Coordinates of C-alpha atoms and ligand atoms in Angstrom, one line a residue:
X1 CA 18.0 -22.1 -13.4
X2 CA 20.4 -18.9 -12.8
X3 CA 18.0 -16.8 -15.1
X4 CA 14.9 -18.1 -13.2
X5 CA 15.3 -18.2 -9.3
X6 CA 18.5 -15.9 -9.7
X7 CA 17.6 -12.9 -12.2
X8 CA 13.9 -13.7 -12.3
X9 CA 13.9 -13.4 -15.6
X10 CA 13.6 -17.2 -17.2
X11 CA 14.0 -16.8 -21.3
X12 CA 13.0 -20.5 -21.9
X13 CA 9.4 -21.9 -21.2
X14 CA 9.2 -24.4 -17.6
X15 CA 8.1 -27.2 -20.3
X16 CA 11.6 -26.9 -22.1
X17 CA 13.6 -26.2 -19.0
X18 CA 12.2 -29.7 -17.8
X19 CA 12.9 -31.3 -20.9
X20 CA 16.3 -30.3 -20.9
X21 CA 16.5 -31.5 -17.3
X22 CA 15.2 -34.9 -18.2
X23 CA 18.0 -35.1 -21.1
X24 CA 20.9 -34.0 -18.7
X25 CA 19.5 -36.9 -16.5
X26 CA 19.6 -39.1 -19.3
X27 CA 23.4 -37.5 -20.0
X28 CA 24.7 -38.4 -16.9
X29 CA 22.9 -41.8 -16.5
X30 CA 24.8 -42.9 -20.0
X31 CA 28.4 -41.2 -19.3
X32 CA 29.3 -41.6 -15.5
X33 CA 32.4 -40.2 -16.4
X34 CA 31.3 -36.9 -16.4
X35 CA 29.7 -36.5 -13.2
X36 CA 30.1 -33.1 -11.6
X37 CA 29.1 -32.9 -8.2
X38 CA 28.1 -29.2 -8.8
X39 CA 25.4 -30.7 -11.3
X40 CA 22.0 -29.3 -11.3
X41 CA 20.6 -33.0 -11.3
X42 CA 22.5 -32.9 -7.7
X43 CA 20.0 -30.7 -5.7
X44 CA 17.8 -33.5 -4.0
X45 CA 20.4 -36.3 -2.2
X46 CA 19.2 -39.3 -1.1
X47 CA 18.5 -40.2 2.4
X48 CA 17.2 -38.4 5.6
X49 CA 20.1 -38.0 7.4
X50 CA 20.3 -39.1 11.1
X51 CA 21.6 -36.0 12.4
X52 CA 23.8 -32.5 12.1
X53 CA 27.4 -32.4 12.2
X54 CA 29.0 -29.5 14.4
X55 CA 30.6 -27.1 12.2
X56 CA 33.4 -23.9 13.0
X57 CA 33.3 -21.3 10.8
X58 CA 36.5 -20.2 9.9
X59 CA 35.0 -16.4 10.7
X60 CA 32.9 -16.1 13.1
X61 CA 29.3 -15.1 12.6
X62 CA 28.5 -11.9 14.1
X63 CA 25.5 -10.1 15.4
X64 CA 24.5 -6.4 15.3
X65 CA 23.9 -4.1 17.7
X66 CA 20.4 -1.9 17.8
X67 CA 19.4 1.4 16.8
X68 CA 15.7 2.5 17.5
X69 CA 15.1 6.2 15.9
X70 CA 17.1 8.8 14.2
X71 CA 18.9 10.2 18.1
X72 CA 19.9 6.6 18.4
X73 CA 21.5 6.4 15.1
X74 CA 23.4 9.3 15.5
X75 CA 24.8 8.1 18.1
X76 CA 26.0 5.1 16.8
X77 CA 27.7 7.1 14.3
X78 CA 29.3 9.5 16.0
X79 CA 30.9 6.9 18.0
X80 CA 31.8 5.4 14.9
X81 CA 33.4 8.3 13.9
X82 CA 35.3 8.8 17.0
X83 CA 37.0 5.0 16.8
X84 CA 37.9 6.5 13.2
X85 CA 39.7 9.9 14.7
X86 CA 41.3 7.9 17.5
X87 CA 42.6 5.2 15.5
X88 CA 44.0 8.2 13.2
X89 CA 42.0 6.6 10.2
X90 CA 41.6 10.3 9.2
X91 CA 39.1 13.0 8.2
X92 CA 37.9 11.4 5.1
X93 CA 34.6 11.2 3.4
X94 CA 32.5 8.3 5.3
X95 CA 30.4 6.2 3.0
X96 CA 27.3 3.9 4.3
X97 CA 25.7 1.1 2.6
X98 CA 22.0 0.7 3.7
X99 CA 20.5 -3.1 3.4
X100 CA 17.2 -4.7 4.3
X101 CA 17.5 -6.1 7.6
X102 CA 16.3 -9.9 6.8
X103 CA 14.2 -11.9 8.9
X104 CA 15.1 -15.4 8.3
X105 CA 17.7 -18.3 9.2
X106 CA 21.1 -16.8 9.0
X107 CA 23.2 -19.4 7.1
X108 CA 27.0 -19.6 6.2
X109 CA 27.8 -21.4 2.3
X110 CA 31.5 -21.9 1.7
X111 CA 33.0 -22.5 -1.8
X112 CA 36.1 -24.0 -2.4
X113 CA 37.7 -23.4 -5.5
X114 CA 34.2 -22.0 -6.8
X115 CA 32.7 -25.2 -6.1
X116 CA 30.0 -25.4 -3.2
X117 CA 31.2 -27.6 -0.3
X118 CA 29.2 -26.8 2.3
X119 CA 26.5 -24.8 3.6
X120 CA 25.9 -24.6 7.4
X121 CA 23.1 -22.5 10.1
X122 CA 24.4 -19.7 11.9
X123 CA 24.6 -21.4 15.2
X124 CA 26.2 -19.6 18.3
X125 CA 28.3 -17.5 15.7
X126 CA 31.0 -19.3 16.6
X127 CA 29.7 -22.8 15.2
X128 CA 26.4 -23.8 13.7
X129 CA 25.1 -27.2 12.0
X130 CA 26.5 -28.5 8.5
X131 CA 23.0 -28.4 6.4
X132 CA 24.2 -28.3 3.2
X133 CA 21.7 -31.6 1.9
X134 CA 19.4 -28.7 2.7
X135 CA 20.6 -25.9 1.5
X136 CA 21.5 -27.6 -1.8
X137 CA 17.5 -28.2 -2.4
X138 CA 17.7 -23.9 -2.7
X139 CA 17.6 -23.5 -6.8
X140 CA 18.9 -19.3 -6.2
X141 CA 22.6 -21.1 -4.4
X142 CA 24.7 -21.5 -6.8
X143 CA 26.7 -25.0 -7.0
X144 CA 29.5 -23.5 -8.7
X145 CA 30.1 -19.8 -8.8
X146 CA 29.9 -18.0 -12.4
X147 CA 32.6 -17.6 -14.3
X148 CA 31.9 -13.6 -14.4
X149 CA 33.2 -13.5 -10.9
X150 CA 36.6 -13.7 -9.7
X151 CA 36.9 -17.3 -8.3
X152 CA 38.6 -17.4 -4.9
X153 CA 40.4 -20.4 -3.4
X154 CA 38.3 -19.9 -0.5
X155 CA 35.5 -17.9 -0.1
X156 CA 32.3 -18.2 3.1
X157 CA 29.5 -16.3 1.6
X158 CA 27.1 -15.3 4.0
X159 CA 23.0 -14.6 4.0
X160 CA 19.8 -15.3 4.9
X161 CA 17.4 -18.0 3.6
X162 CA 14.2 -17.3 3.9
X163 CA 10.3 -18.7 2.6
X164 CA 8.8 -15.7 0.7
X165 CA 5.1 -14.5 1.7
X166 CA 3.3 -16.1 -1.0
X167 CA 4.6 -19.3 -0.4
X168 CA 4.2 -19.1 3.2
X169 CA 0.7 -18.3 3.4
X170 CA 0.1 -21.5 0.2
X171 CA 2.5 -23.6 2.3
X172 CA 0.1 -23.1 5.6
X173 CA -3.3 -23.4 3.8
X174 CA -1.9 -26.6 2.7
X175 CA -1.2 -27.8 6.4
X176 CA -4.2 -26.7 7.3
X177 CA -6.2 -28.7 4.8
X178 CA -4.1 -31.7 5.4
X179 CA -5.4 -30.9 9.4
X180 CA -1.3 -30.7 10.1
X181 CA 0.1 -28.1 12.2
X182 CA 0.8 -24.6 10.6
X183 CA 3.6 -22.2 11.0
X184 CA 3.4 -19.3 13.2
X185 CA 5.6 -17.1 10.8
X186 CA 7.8 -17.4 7.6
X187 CA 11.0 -17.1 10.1
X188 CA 10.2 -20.7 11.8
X189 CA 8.9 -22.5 8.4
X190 CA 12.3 -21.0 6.6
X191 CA 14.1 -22.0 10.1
X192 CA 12.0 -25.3 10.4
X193 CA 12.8 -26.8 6.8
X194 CA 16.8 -26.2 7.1
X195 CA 17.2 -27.6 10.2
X196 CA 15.5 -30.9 10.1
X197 CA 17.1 -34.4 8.2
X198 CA 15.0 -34.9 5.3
X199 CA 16.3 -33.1 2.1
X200 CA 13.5 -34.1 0.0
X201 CA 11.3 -32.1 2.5
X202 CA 13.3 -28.8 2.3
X203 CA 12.9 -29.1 -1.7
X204 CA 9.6 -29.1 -1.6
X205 CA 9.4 -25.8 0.0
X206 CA 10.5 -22.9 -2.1
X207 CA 12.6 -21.5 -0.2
X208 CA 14.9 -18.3 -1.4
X209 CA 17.6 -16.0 0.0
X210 CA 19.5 -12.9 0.1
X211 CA 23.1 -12.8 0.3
X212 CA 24.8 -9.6 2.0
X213 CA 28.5 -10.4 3.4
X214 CA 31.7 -12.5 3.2
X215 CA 33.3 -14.3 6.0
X216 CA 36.5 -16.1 5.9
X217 CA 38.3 -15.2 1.8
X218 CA 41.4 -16.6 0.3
X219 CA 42.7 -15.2 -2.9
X220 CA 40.0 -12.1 -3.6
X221 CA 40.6 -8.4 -2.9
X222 CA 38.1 -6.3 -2.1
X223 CA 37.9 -2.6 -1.1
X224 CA 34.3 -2.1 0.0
X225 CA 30.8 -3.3 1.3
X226 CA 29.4 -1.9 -2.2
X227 CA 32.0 -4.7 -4.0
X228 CA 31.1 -7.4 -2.2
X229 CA 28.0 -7.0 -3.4
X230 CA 28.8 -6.5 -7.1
X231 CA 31.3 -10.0 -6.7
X232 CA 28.5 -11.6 -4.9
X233 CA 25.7 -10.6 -8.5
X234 CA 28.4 -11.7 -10.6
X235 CA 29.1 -15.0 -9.1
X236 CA 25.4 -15.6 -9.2
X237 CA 24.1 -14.8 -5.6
X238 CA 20.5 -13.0 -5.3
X239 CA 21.4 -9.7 -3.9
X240 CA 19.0 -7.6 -2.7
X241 CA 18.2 -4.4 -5.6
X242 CA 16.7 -2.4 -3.1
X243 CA 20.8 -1.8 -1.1
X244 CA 21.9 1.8 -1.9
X245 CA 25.0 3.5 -0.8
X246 CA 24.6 7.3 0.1
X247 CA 27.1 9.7 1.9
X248 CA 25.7 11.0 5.3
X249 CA 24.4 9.6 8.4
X250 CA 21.2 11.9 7.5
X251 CA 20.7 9.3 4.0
X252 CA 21.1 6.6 5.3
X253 CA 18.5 7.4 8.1
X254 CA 16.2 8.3 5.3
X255 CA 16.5 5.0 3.5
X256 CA 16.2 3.1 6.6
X257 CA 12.6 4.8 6.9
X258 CA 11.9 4.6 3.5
X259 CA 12.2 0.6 4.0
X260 CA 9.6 0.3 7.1
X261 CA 7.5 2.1 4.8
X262 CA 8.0 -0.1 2.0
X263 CA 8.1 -3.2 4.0
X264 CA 4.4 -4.3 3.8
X265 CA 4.8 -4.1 0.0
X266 CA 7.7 -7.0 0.1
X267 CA 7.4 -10.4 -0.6
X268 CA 9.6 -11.2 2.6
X269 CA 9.7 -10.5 5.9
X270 CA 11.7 -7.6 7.6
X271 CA 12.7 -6.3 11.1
X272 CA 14.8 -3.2 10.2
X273 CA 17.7 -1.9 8.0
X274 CA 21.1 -3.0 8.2
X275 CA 23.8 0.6 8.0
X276 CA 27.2 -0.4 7.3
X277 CA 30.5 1.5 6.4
X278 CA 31.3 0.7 2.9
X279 CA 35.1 0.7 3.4
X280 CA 36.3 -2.4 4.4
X281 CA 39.8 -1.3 5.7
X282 CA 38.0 0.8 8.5
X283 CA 35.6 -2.1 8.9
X284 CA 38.7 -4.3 9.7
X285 CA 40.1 -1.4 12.0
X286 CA 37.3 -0.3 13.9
X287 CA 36.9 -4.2 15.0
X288 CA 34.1 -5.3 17.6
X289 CA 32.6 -4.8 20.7
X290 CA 31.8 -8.4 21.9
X291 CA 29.9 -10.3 19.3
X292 CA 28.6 -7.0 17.3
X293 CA 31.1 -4.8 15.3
X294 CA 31.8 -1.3 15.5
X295 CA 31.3 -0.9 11.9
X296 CA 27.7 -1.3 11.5
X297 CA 24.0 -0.8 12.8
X298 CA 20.7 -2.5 12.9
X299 CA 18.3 0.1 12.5
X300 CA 15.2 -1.6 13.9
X301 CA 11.3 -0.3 12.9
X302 CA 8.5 -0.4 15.4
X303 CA 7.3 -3.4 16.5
X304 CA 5.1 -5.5 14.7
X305 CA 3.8 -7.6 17.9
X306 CA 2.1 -6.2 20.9
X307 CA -0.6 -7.4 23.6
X308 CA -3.9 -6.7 24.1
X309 CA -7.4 -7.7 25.7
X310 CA -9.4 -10.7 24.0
X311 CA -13.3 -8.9 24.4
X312 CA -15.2 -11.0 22.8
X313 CA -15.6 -13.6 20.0
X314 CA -17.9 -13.5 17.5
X315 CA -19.0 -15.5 14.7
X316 CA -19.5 -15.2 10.9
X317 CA -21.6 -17.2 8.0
X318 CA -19.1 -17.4 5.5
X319 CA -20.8 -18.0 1.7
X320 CA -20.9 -21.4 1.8
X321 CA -22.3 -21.7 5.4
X322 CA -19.5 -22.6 7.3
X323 CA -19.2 -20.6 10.8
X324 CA -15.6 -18.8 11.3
X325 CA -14.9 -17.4 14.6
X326 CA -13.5 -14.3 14.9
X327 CA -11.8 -12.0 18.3
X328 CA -12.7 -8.5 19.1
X329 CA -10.2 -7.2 20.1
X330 CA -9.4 -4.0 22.2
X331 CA -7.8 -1.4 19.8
X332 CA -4.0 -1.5 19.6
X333 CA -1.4 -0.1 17.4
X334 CA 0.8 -2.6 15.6
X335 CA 3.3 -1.5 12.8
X336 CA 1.6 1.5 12.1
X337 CA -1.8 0.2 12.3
X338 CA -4.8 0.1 14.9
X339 CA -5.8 -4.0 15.0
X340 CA -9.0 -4.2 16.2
X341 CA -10.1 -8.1 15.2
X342 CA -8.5 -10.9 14.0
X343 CA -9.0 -14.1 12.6
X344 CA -9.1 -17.5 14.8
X345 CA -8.8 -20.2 12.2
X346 CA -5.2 -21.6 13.6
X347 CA -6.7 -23.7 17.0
X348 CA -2.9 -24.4 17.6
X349 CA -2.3 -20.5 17.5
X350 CA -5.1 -20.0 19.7
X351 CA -4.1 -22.7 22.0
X352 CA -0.8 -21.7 22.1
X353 CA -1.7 -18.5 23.0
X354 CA -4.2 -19.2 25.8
X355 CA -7.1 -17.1 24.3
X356 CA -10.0 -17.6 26.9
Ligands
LIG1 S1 25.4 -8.2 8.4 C1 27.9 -7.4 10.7 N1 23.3 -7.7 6.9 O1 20.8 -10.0 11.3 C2 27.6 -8.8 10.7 N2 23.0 -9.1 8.7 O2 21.2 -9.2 14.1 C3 26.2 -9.1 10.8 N3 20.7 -10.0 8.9 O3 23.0 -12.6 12.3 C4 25.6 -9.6 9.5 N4 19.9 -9.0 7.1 O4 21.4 -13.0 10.4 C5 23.8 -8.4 8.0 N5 21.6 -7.2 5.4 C6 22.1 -7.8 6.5 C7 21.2 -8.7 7.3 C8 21.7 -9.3 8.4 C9 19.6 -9.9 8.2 C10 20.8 -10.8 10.2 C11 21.9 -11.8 10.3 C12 22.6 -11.4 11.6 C13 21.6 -10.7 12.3 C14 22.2 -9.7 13.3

């Protein structure tokens, strides 16, 4: 399972990973005394719940503040760099860590021990909702941490789950066929299947994630961002490959725009980069302002939304016959491109939007 929804690099075929399944089923069935609650038999449990149970993280979880543009950025980092003077933190080389800003549900997994005990939703920061029946259904989340990684007694490992494009767009055809309502965008089906009771509903939706930071930690040391992320590969989290590390303000600037050009070319939706500081101990000193810390930036790209005038709506003959309506829209530029129709198969979407 690690080498297929982990390392996306399976080196058995699906028909002998099944089998194997099947006889690990049979395993347990015979020898009760050998149940392990970290099991990969122990992904789908039982019942719909009836509802969430409140939970406080031991760290809170925090947001970022924004960046639009280069002058922006700078600006964010020469105020980091004064809190760095002032705090006497020295002259010393600054290193940033650049990561895709995700756009999905923000979720909190804690480990005790290296065993997964609960996984719960972002929430206010300060609490969320225990969904770990859900979350468990997500074959990349480890049940038990590998053995490469140094396991701490405590450890909240924090990303975002999210439903990648393919899937989305298969998952919406299929509501559509089924004449059930479809999802306006992979955010709310990824949001939408973690936070409602039935477990066996979030398993069937292939849902994935990317893991970028640690909350509360008991017995593990670690010096930087750029660590994090190796413990994190090593104990068997998806990390994202595309994180680099680079030495200037000016770099990380550049790989922040080398993302929102790369981002139509992703399988996943996002709204910006993420620059951090890669030390930790000026992390920890430099602290927050409110609910977003000093330390790092969300550098967001251009919008991918705007509004414009319905002119008119036209109709096609598709091969088979079948009419599709379609708007004409008045030109407008949206991520980079001019939008000038659009398709008007969702009735809910058009509805909700009040297209007359
Ligand atoms: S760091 C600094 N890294 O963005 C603590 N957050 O607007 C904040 N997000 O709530 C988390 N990708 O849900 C971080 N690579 C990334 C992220 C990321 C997406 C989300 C996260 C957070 C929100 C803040």
């Amino acid at each position: 399972a690690y080498r297929y929804y982990v390392l996306d690099d399976p080196t058995i075929e699906d028909a002998v990973y099944d089998d194997w399944m099947r006889e690990l089923e049979a395993l347990e069935a015979a020898h009760p005394e050998h149940a392990d609650p970290a099991s990969p038999t122990r992904r789908i449990g039982g019942e719909p719940l009836t509802g969430f149970v409140e939970y406080t993280h031991r760290e809170p979880m925090l947001s970022l503040a924004n960046a639009r543009g280069d002058e922006e950025l700078a600006d964010w980092d020469r105020r980091a760099r004064a809190t760095i003077a002032q705090e006497g933190l020295g002259d010393r080389p600054v290193a940033y860590v650049v990561e895709p800003k995700i756009d999905g549900l923000a979720i909190s997994l804690t480990y005790e021990d290296g065993v997964f005990v609960r996984g719960t939703t972002r929430g206010n920061g300060v609490s969320g909702e225990d969904v770990s029946a859900n979350l468990r259904t997500i074959r990349a989340i480890p049940l038990r941490l590998r053995a490469e990684a140094e396991t701490p007694r405590l450890v909240e490992v924090r990303g975002e789950v999210y439903l990648p494009l393919d899937a989305f767009a298969a998952l919406n055809e299929q509501r559509a066929a089924a004449g059930e309502p479809t999802f306006a965008n992979p955010r709310n089906s990824a949001a939408g299947s973690i936070r409602q009771l039935d477990p066996a509903l979030a398993a069937g939706r292939p849902l994935a994630i990317w893991c970028y930071a640690l909350g509360a930690v008991e017995g593990l040391e670690l010096a930087s961002q750029q660590e994090i992320h190796a413990w994190l590969r090593a104990a068997g989290f998806p990390v994202n490959p595309g994180i680099r590390a680079v030495g200037s303000i000016a770099e990380a600037g550049k790989q922040a725009r080398g993302w929102e050009e790369r981002r139509n070319t992703l399988n996943y939706d996002i709204d910006g980069a993420v620059i951090k500081l890669d030390d930790l101990t000026l992390q920890r000193q430099m602290g927050s302002v409110g609910r977003a810390p000093r330390w790092a930036v969300a550098y967001k790209f251009a919008p991918t939304t705007a509004t414009t005038t319905l002119n008119d709506i036209q109709i096609s003959v598709g091969r088979t016959g079948a009419l599709v309506p379609f708007a004409v829209l008045e030109p407008v530029v949206v991520g980079g491109v001019t939008v000038s129709m659009a398709t008007l198969h969702n009735q809910d979407d058009v509805a909700r939007k009040g297209l007359m």
